[in-house]
Amino acid sequence: MTEGKLLLVNVPQKRWWKAPFKLLGFFLMTGVTAAVVVYAFVSWKYSAGLPDIPKVDEYRPPILTEVYTVDGVLAGEFYNERRKVVPYERIPKRLVQAFIAAEDADFFDHFGVDLVGTARAAFKTILKKVAGKGKVQGGSTLTQQTAKAVLISAEGYKESTAKTIKRKIREALLARRLESELTKEEILYLYLNNVYLGHHSYGVQSAAENYYRKDVKDLTLAEMALLAGLPQAPSNYSPFKDAEKAKKRRQYVLGQMKEKGMITLAEFDEASKAEVSVYPVEDIFHQFSPYFTEETRRDVVNRYGNSALLNDGLKVFTTMDSEKQRAAQEAVLWGLLAVDKRQGYRGPVMQLSAKAEQDKFIEKSKKVMGASEIEPGRYYVGLVSAISKDALTADVTIGSKVAKLPALGMRWAREVNGERYYPTVLINNVKPLKLGDVIIVRAVKDKKGLTDDKEAWSDSLAAEVPEGVALVRLEQEPEPQAAIVSIDPHRQYLSAMVGGYDFDANEFNRAFQACRQPGSSFKPIVYSGAIEKMGWTEGTVLVDSPIVYDDPENQNRWKPANYDENFKGEVLLKEALVNSMNIPAVKTFIELARFLGKKNEVIGIAAINDYAHSLGFSTPLNPDYSAALGSSCVYPYELVQVYATINRLGLKKPTYFVRKIEDRFGRMVEDHTAYDDAWASLQDRVASGYARLFEPGEQVMAPETAFIVTDLMRGVVQGGTGAAAQRLGKPAAGKTGTTNDSFDAWFTAFTRDLVTSAWVGYDLNPHPLGKYETGGRAALPIWLAYMTRALEGRSQPEFAPPPSLDLVQRRIDRKTGRLASSGKNSMTLWFKRGTEPEDSEPEKGAADANTFLQVP
């Protein structure tokens, strides 16, 4: 440095504009740090217990259980959430686009959470909580909505839909996890199978079925747009509730799709013009076969639990044949209406005497009917508005239409009186009706439809029926009840079952739950015991004469009588059953009790009770001789199973009403398929047929006994109390049953391939069915109507014993039970070899009739 000279040094000048940036950076770093800290704290505080992210290939949401008939008809559905899961590949691309356009246009660009929307929702939720102002807000991406569905599935609906900050934070945290662990397509797959779309519809497949009765892949663009508009407010935009509002919402979705280039202008215009047309949600359960399907539900719940039924997506294939089931339901309805009309007319639904009341009823009726015409075959509620001077016709106003009710259409409508024989009390006018009566009528095509009852037809009244007008006939809600049970004995299938007139009115299943007196339907069991245990035969001679039974314990005296109150003296066992004689049945029961109890009748009756239980009954026999006449109650389902055991020549096997059950993946849970079931797959038939080899059943009655009992009941149909069953045109064997005062009427009978029982009676027995309402008159027509349709086109062989049975046939004299000397006054009977009679008194010069019988 030179002395005296000043040294200059460059001092950097401070740049004032850098300070704000440093300050900003500081705050940013601090904010990020704070955000990280807050996020870490929130995650720590609220993520505890969050459900695991579902793996797509292990996705198991609740899905519906379906119940099918044996021939593949859907008979019922059970669910907590009506959902059907479909692969993402099966969901149309346009439907995916519609939901994205409507709910989350930036779905493929965001990281799962709409921060602005969530913050706004949180702020307004706080406002609502604190100040009581504003609405509780949503604000969710599709990912957040999916997260919400996962939470609902794991934690329940109430907790996972609560309008709280905690719930929104947990939802957002789970949404982030979904985005980090799943692809966008996988999230969409979860969302579209979970989203609630109203009317029990969870997921797009369920919605497509409920609203349009289509598979999701078959939806039109307009239908897709309508569904995509529903998640925001399914009830508010429901096309059932407000079609116009649903259409506006659909238009919004279509507009969004057009703006985002998802559809063309032409597609937009075409979809916009489409009418909003949806189907009401089908109530398959109530419409098809409620009694059978409900019994199936009870069985599945008892064995697998209610949760499995409602959530696990089982496929339950019943043994119900849909055509037989329809035939059974129609037969029960037809038969009950016929029985009920024979009881008499109980009066109108209501009586409107005031003109103002009548006018009001007609106005309501007009609204219901609209412009519809009166259609033949349909039931209507109408008002009696005029009665002709000669009382041969009545005018019935139905909406804006007027129909004629001729006297021929209500000949049955006399005053209720069960003591008088129906055909003798038919009426010839419409006088039971009064002006202002509200009545049930059925429209008919012509005068021939005015009555189904041949006994009620009248040519003279038919001639008075007016021409060229709408005709109706009088109906009433039946008071009696009925049940029908039909079993395929060889496949062991319950083919059809009806438990009552109207499931909606009364769910009590009389086929399974009503314990009723079988009356004479129990006599074949009594005679089978005598043949099996005591070696009796069809030709055993019984004495039909009065008997009195004193019961010292109960201090009463019982004097049974035959239905016709006559006595025939000595009769063969077969004639006693064929003609349903009471005295021989009681005497047989007494002899069987003494034989089994070694003269101790109390022990003997207990032994008969054990025998009946071995055949398949679960209810106890009354501890007295009235049990011979069916005084002990039985369940129709058990009675028909016992007859099925007789049909199988004494081999008792279980009857199934669930053929097989599969889980949601199609894996077999149980299988009872018959090897010859034409509706089942070959795989099921082979596998289950092999399994049945290890279920041989239990031989509870000698095959020879069972065949002889079948032959006895064959006689009932050929010429006894069940003779009307010959109209089936196919060989049948069975027995009528009628209890004291006709409280219960039965007909249980079978062909080779089908065993069916029909019962008619009252639930609480307010009064008898009627003095003349026997099993052959009240129940047999129902059996016949059903069997005629069930066996249509199917030949049935005559009953013949297999060659392995040790049986012989003999011609027997009807009076003595000995070998007949001629064909006159004789009958051919079956015997176990060694029990056939050997003595005969041939007429002089006559050949022995038995020479010409083929004996095995």
CSV table of C-alpha atoms in Angstrom, one decimal, residues 69-70 291-293 295-296 318-322 324-325 484-489 491-498 509 511-512 636-637 640-641 654-659 692 754-757 786:
chain,number,residue,atom,x,y,z
A,69,THR,CA,-87.2,-73.7,-9.4
A,70,VAL,CA,-85.9,-77.0,-10.6
A,291,TYR,CA,-95.5,-70.5,0.4
A,292,PHE,CA,-92.8,-72.8,-1.2
A,293,THR,CA,-90.2,-70.0,-1.3
A,295,GLU,CA,-90.4,-72.6,3.4
A,296,THR,CA,-87.1,-72.8,1.5
A,318,THR,CA,-85.3,-75.9,-5.2
A,319,THR,CA,-87.1,-79.1,-6.3
A,320,MET,CA,-90.2,-77.0,-7.3
A,321,ASP,CA,-91.5,-77.6,-10.8
A,322,SER,CA,-92.8,-74.3,-12.0
A,324,LYS,CA,-96.7,-78.1,-11.5
A,325,GLN,CA,-96.6,-75.2,-9.0
A,484,ILE,CA,-101.8,-79.1,-1.5
A,485,VAL,CA,-98.6,-81.1,-1.3
A,486,SER,CA,-97.1,-83.0,-4.3
A,487,ILE,CA,-94.1,-85.3,-4.2
A,488,ASP,CA,-92.1,-87.1,-6.9
A,489,PRO,CA,-91.5,-90.3,-4.8
A,491,ARG,CA,-86.6,-88.4,-7.3
A,492,GLN,CA,-87.6,-87.5,-3.7
A,493,TYR,CA,-88.6,-84.1,-4.9
A,494,LEU,CA,-91.3,-81.9,-3.4
A,495,SER,CA,-92.6,-80.9,-6.8
A,496,ALA,CA,-95.3,-78.4,-5.8
A,497,MET,CA,-96.8,-77.1,-2.5
A,498,VAL,CA,-99.4,-74.5,-1.7
A,509,ASN,CA,-98.4,-72.5,5.8
A,511,ALA,CA,-99.1,-77.8,4.3
A,512,PHE,CA,-96.2,-77.7,6.9
A,636,PRO,CA,-100.2,-82.7,5.3
A,637,TYR,CA,-96.6,-82.8,4.4
A,640,VAL,CA,-98.1,-87.3,1.8
A,641,GLN,CA,-94.6,-88.6,2.6
A,654,PRO,CA,-86.3,-88.2,2.8
A,655,THR,CA,-88.1,-85.7,0.6
A,656,TYR,CA,-86.1,-82.7,-0.5
A,657,PHE,CA,-87.4,-79.3,-1.4
A,658,VAL,CA,-83.8,-77.9,-1.9
A,659,ARG,CA,-82.2,-79.6,-4.8
A,692,ARG,CA,-77.4,-91.5,-3.3
A,754,LEU,CA,-96.6,-88.5,-8.4
A,755,VAL,CA,-98.0,-88.5,-4.8
A,756,THR,CA,-100.4,-85.7,-4.0
A,757,SER,CA,-102.5,-84.7,-1.0
A,786,TYR,CA,-103.9,-80.4,-10.3
